[in-house]
Amino acid sequence: MTLAVPDIATVAAVLAPDVSTAQPARSVNFIRIKPGRFEEFIVLQSAHLERIRGTVPGVVGGRMFVAPERSAVILVSAFETAEHAQRFRQDPRFVEHLERAASLIESTEAMPVELAYEIGVI
């Protein structure tokens, strides 16, 4: 009986995660804005986006939806991996943004989500 020992490249390929099937890490944040502070919140949020645009590793994309009565927003964010999302949440620029926005926010609820289905482009 002969035992074949695979080379290091073969072992690495077998142990490597299958990135072709990896799902992005997504989160949904529901933010209720304090009465009379909506425009200020939008200005702050837009400034933060401009400050970090193109500088956050692993960002896949994001959307902000605004309630018609201008009292709440829903933020949907996607990152390549959960690690990218975690690094972003620890980014000093993001932490500082949360501190500045806190006085404008009545309540917030965040949760990680997985894609159940997708139709069209939003």
Backbone as numpy.savetxt, mean C-alpha at the origin, in Angstrom:
# Nx Ny Nz CAx CAy CAz Cx Cy Cz
24.15 -48.22 -6.94 23.31 -47.05 -6.94 24.19 -45.81 -6.94
23.84 -44.87 -7.80 24.59 -43.63 -7.90 23.72 -42.47 -7.40
24.30 -41.65 -6.56 23.60 -40.49 -6.04 24.11 -39.26 -6.76
23.21 -38.54 -7.40 23.60 -37.32 -8.11 23.38 -36.13 -7.19
24.39 -35.32 -7.05 24.29 -34.12 -6.22 24.06 -32.94 -7.16
22.95 -32.22 -6.98 22.67 -31.09 -7.87 23.64 -29.94 -7.61
23.87 -29.16 -8.65 24.73 -28.00 -8.49 23.98 -26.90 -7.73
24.70 -25.90 -7.29 24.13 -24.83 -6.47 23.03 -24.06 -7.20
23.14 -23.86 -8.49 22.12 -23.13 -9.25 20.80 -23.89 -9.26
20.87 -25.20 -9.38 19.65 -26.02 -9.36 18.98 -25.95 -8.00
19.77 -26.05 -6.95 19.22 -25.96 -5.59 18.58 -24.59 -5.37
19.26 -23.54 -5.78 18.73 -22.18 -5.61 17.43 -22.00 -6.36
17.35 -22.54 -7.57 16.13 -22.41 -8.37 14.95 -23.13 -7.72
15.21 -24.26 -7.13 14.15 -25.03 -6.47 13.67 -24.32 -5.20
14.59 -23.72 -4.46 14.24 -23.08 -3.20 13.72 -21.66 -3.35
13.94 -21.03 -4.49 13.52 -19.64 -4.70 12.00 -19.55 -4.74
11.44 -18.46 -4.18 9.99 -18.30 -4.26 9.55 -18.09 -5.70
8.37 -18.55 -6.02 7.82 -18.40 -7.36 7.22 -17.01 -7.48
8.01 -16.05 -7.99 7.53 -14.67 -8.08 6.47 -14.49 -9.15
6.34 -15.43 -10.07 5.33 -15.29 -11.11 3.92 -15.44 -10.55
3.77 -16.10 -9.41 2.45 -16.27 -8.82 2.26 -15.44 -7.55
3.27 -14.67 -7.17 3.16 -13.85 -5.97 2.10 -12.77 -6.18
1.28 -12.57 -5.17 0.25 -11.55 -5.21 0.76 -10.28 -4.53
0.38 -9.12 -5.05 0.76 -7.89 -4.36 0.11 -7.83 -2.98
0.74 -7.11 -2.08 0.16 -6.85 -0.77 -0.74 -5.63 -0.92
-2.02 -5.80 -0.63 -2.99 -4.71 -0.79 -3.58 -4.34 0.56
-3.96 -3.06 0.67 -4.67 -2.63 1.88 -5.73 -1.61 1.49
-6.77 -1.57 2.31 -7.85 -0.61 2.16 -7.93 0.17 3.46
-7.99 1.49 3.33 -8.09 2.36 4.50 -9.33 3.23 4.36
-10.22 3.15 5.33 -11.40 4.01 5.36 -11.11 5.12 6.35
-11.14 6.36 5.88 -10.79 7.50 6.72 -11.96 8.48 6.75
-12.50 8.71 7.94 -13.56 9.70 8.12 -12.88 11.00 8.56
-13.16 12.07 7.83 -12.52 13.37 8.06 -13.38 14.20 9.03
-12.71 14.96 9.90 -13.44 15.84 10.82 -14.23 16.87 10.02
-15.42 17.24 10.51 -16.23 18.24 9.81 -15.45 19.53 9.57
-15.57 20.05 8.36 -14.91 21.30 8.01 -13.42 21.18 7.71
-12.87 19.99 7.74 -11.42 19.82 7.54 -11.08 19.06 6.26
-12.10 18.77 5.45 -11.89 17.93 4.27 -10.89 18.53 3.29
-11.08 19.78 2.92 -10.17 20.40 1.94 -8.73 20.42 2.45
-8.57 20.71 3.72 -7.23 20.70 4.32 -6.61 19.30 4.25
-7.43 18.28 4.50 -6.94 16.91 4.41 -6.49 16.59 2.99
-7.29 16.97 2.00 -6.96 16.68 0.60 -5.66 17.38 0.20
-5.48 18.62 0.62 -4.24 19.35 0.32 -3.05 18.63 0.94
-3.19 18.21 2.20 -2.10 17.51 2.89 -1.81 16.17 2.21
-2.85 15.44 1.87 -2.68 14.13 1.22 -2.01 14.28 -0.14
-2.43 15.28 -0.90 -1.84 15.51 -2.23 -0.37 15.91 -2.13
-0.05 16.74 -1.15 1.35 17.15 -0.95 2.21 15.95 -0.57
1.67 15.08 0.26 2.42 13.87 0.64 2.67 12.99 -0.58
1.66 12.81 -1.40 1.81 12.00 -2.61 2.90 12.58 -3.52
2.88 13.88 -3.72 3.90 14.51 -4.57 5.29 14.35 -3.98
5.39 14.40 -2.65 6.69 14.30 -2.00 7.30 12.92 -2.15
6.47 11.87 -2.15 7.01 10.51 -2.19 6.92 9.85 -3.56
6.21 10.47 -4.49 5.99 9.86 -5.81 7.32 9.43 -6.44
7.38 8.17 -6.84 8.55 7.64 -7.52 9.72 7.28 -6.62
9.54 7.42 -5.31 10.66 7.16 -4.40 10.40 6.01 -3.43
9.26 5.36 -3.54 8.91 4.29 -2.61 9.10 2.95 -3.31
10.10 2.17 -2.91 10.33 0.87 -3.54 9.15 -0.07 -3.34
8.81 -0.78 -4.40 7.79 -1.81 -4.30 6.36 -1.36 -4.48
6.13 -0.07 -4.73 4.76 0.40 -4.93 4.25 -0.10 -6.26
3.08 -0.72 -6.24 2.41 -1.15 -7.46 1.44 -0.07 -7.91
0.71 0.51 -6.97 -0.23 1.58 -7.29 -1.13 1.90 -6.13
-1.99 2.87 -6.34 -2.92 3.27 -5.30 -4.05 4.09 -5.89
-5.13 4.18 -5.15 -6.30 4.97 -5.54 -6.87 5.62 -4.29
-7.42 6.81 -4.47 -8.17 7.45 -3.39 -9.56 7.75 -3.92
-10.56 7.25 -3.22 -11.95 7.49 -3.56 -12.52 8.43 -2.52
-13.32 9.40 -2.98 -13.87 10.43 -2.11 -15.38 10.27 -2.02
-15.91 10.32 -0.79 -17.36 10.26 -0.60 -18.00 11.53 -1.16
-19.16 11.43 -1.80 -19.81 12.60 -2.40 -20.04 13.75 -1.42
-20.32 13.43 -0.16 -20.56 14.50 0.82 -19.26 15.07 1.39
-18.13 14.57 0.90 -16.81 15.08 1.29 -16.52 14.90 2.78
-16.94 13.77 3.32 -16.71 13.51 4.74 -15.76 12.34 4.97
-15.44 11.61 3.90 -14.61 10.42 4.06 -13.90 10.10 2.75
-12.81 9.35 2.89 -12.09 8.84 1.72 -11.78 7.37 1.96
-11.58 6.67 0.86 -11.09 5.30 0.91 -9.80 5.27 0.11
-8.74 4.82 0.76 -7.44 4.67 0.10 -7.20 3.19 -0.15
-6.85 2.87 -1.38 -6.49 1.50 -1.75 -5.04 1.53 -2.20
-4.20 0.73 -1.58 -2.77 0.71 -1.90 -2.34 -0.70 -2.23
-1.37 -0.81 -3.14 -0.82 -2.12 -3.48 0.70 -2.03 -3.57
1.35 -3.02 -2.99 2.81 -3.13 -3.00 3.19 -4.49 -3.57
4.40 -4.60 -4.09 4.86 -5.86 -4.66 4.80 -7.00 -3.64
5.18 -6.69 -2.40 5.21 -7.71 -1.35 4.76 -7.10 -0.03
4.46 -7.95 0.93 4.11 -7.48 2.27 5.30 -6.76 2.91
6.51 -7.18 2.59 7.70 -6.52 3.13 7.81 -5.09 2.62
7.51 -4.87 1.34 7.51 -3.51 0.81 6.48 -2.64 1.54
5.30 -3.19 1.76 4.25 -2.44 2.47 4.70 -2.09 3.88
5.32 -3.05 4.56 5.79 -2.82 5.93 6.88 -1.75 5.95
7.81 -1.80 5.01 8.86 -0.78 4.95 8.27 0.60 4.72
7.24 0.69 3.86 6.60 1.98 3.62 5.96 2.51 4.90
5.28 1.65 5.64 4.63 2.10 6.88 5.64 2.58 7.91
6.88 2.14 7.80 7.93 2.56 8.72 8.75 3.73 8.18
8.50 4.13 6.95 9.23 5.24 6.32 8.99 6.51 7.14
10.04 7.22 7.54 9.86 8.44 8.34 8.95 9.47 7.67
8.96 9.54 6.35 8.08 10.49 5.66 6.61 10.12 5.87
6.31 8.83 5.85 4.94 8.38 6.06 4.52 8.59 7.51
5.40 8.26 8.44 5.11 8.45 9.87 4.83 9.93 10.14
5.65 10.80 9.58 5.45 12.25 9.74 4.12 12.69 9.14
3.78 12.15 7.99 2.50 12.48 7.35 1.33 12.08 8.25
1.39 10.89 8.83 0.32 10.45 9.73 0.18 11.38 10.93
1.30 11.82 11.46 1.27 12.74 12.60 0.60 14.06 12.22
0.92 14.58 11.03 0.32 15.84 10.58 -1.17 15.69 10.28
-1.54 14.55 9.73 -2.94 14.33 9.34 -3.83 14.00 10.52
-3.27 13.58 11.63 -4.06 13.11 12.77 -5.08 14.14 13.24
-4.74 15.41 13.23 -5.67 16.44 13.72 -6.85 16.66 12.78
-6.77 16.12 11.56 -7.83 16.30 10.57 -8.76 15.09 10.49
-8.37 14.01 11.14 -9.07 12.73 10.99 -9.94 12.43 12.21
-11.20 12.11 11.92 -12.13 11.71 12.98 -11.93 10.25 13.36
-11.82 9.39 12.35 -11.58 7.97 12.61 -10.97 7.33 11.37
-10.34 6.20 11.59 -9.74 5.48 10.47 -9.79 3.98 10.76
-9.96 3.24 9.70 -9.93 1.78 9.81 -9.15 1.25 8.62
-8.15 0.44 8.89 -7.31 -0.11 7.84 -7.31 -1.63 7.93
-7.23 -2.26 6.77 -7.12 -3.71 6.77 -6.43 -4.19 5.51
-5.61 -5.23 5.65 -5.05 -5.86 4.45 -6.16 -6.63 3.75
-6.10 -6.66 2.43 -7.12 -7.38 1.65 -6.44 -8.18 0.56
-7.15 -9.20 0.08 -6.70 -9.99 -1.06 -7.70 -9.80 -2.18
-7.23 -9.83 -3.41 -8.09 -9.66 -4.57 -8.97 -10.89 -4.73
-10.28 -10.69 -4.75 -11.22 -11.78 -4.97 -11.52 -11.92 -6.46
-11.74 -10.80 -7.13 -11.91 -10.79 -8.59 -11.65 -9.39 -9.10
-11.51 -9.28 -10.40 -11.20 -8.00 -11.04 -11.93 -7.92 -12.36
-12.60 -6.80 -12.59 -13.30 -6.57 -13.85 -12.91 -5.18 -14.34
-12.38 -5.09 -15.53 -12.05 -3.79 -16.11 -10.91 -3.09 -15.40
-10.78 -1.80 -15.69 -9.72 -0.98 -15.12 -10.37 0.11 -14.27
-9.87 0.25 -13.06 -10.40 1.30 -12.18 -9.33 2.36 -12.02
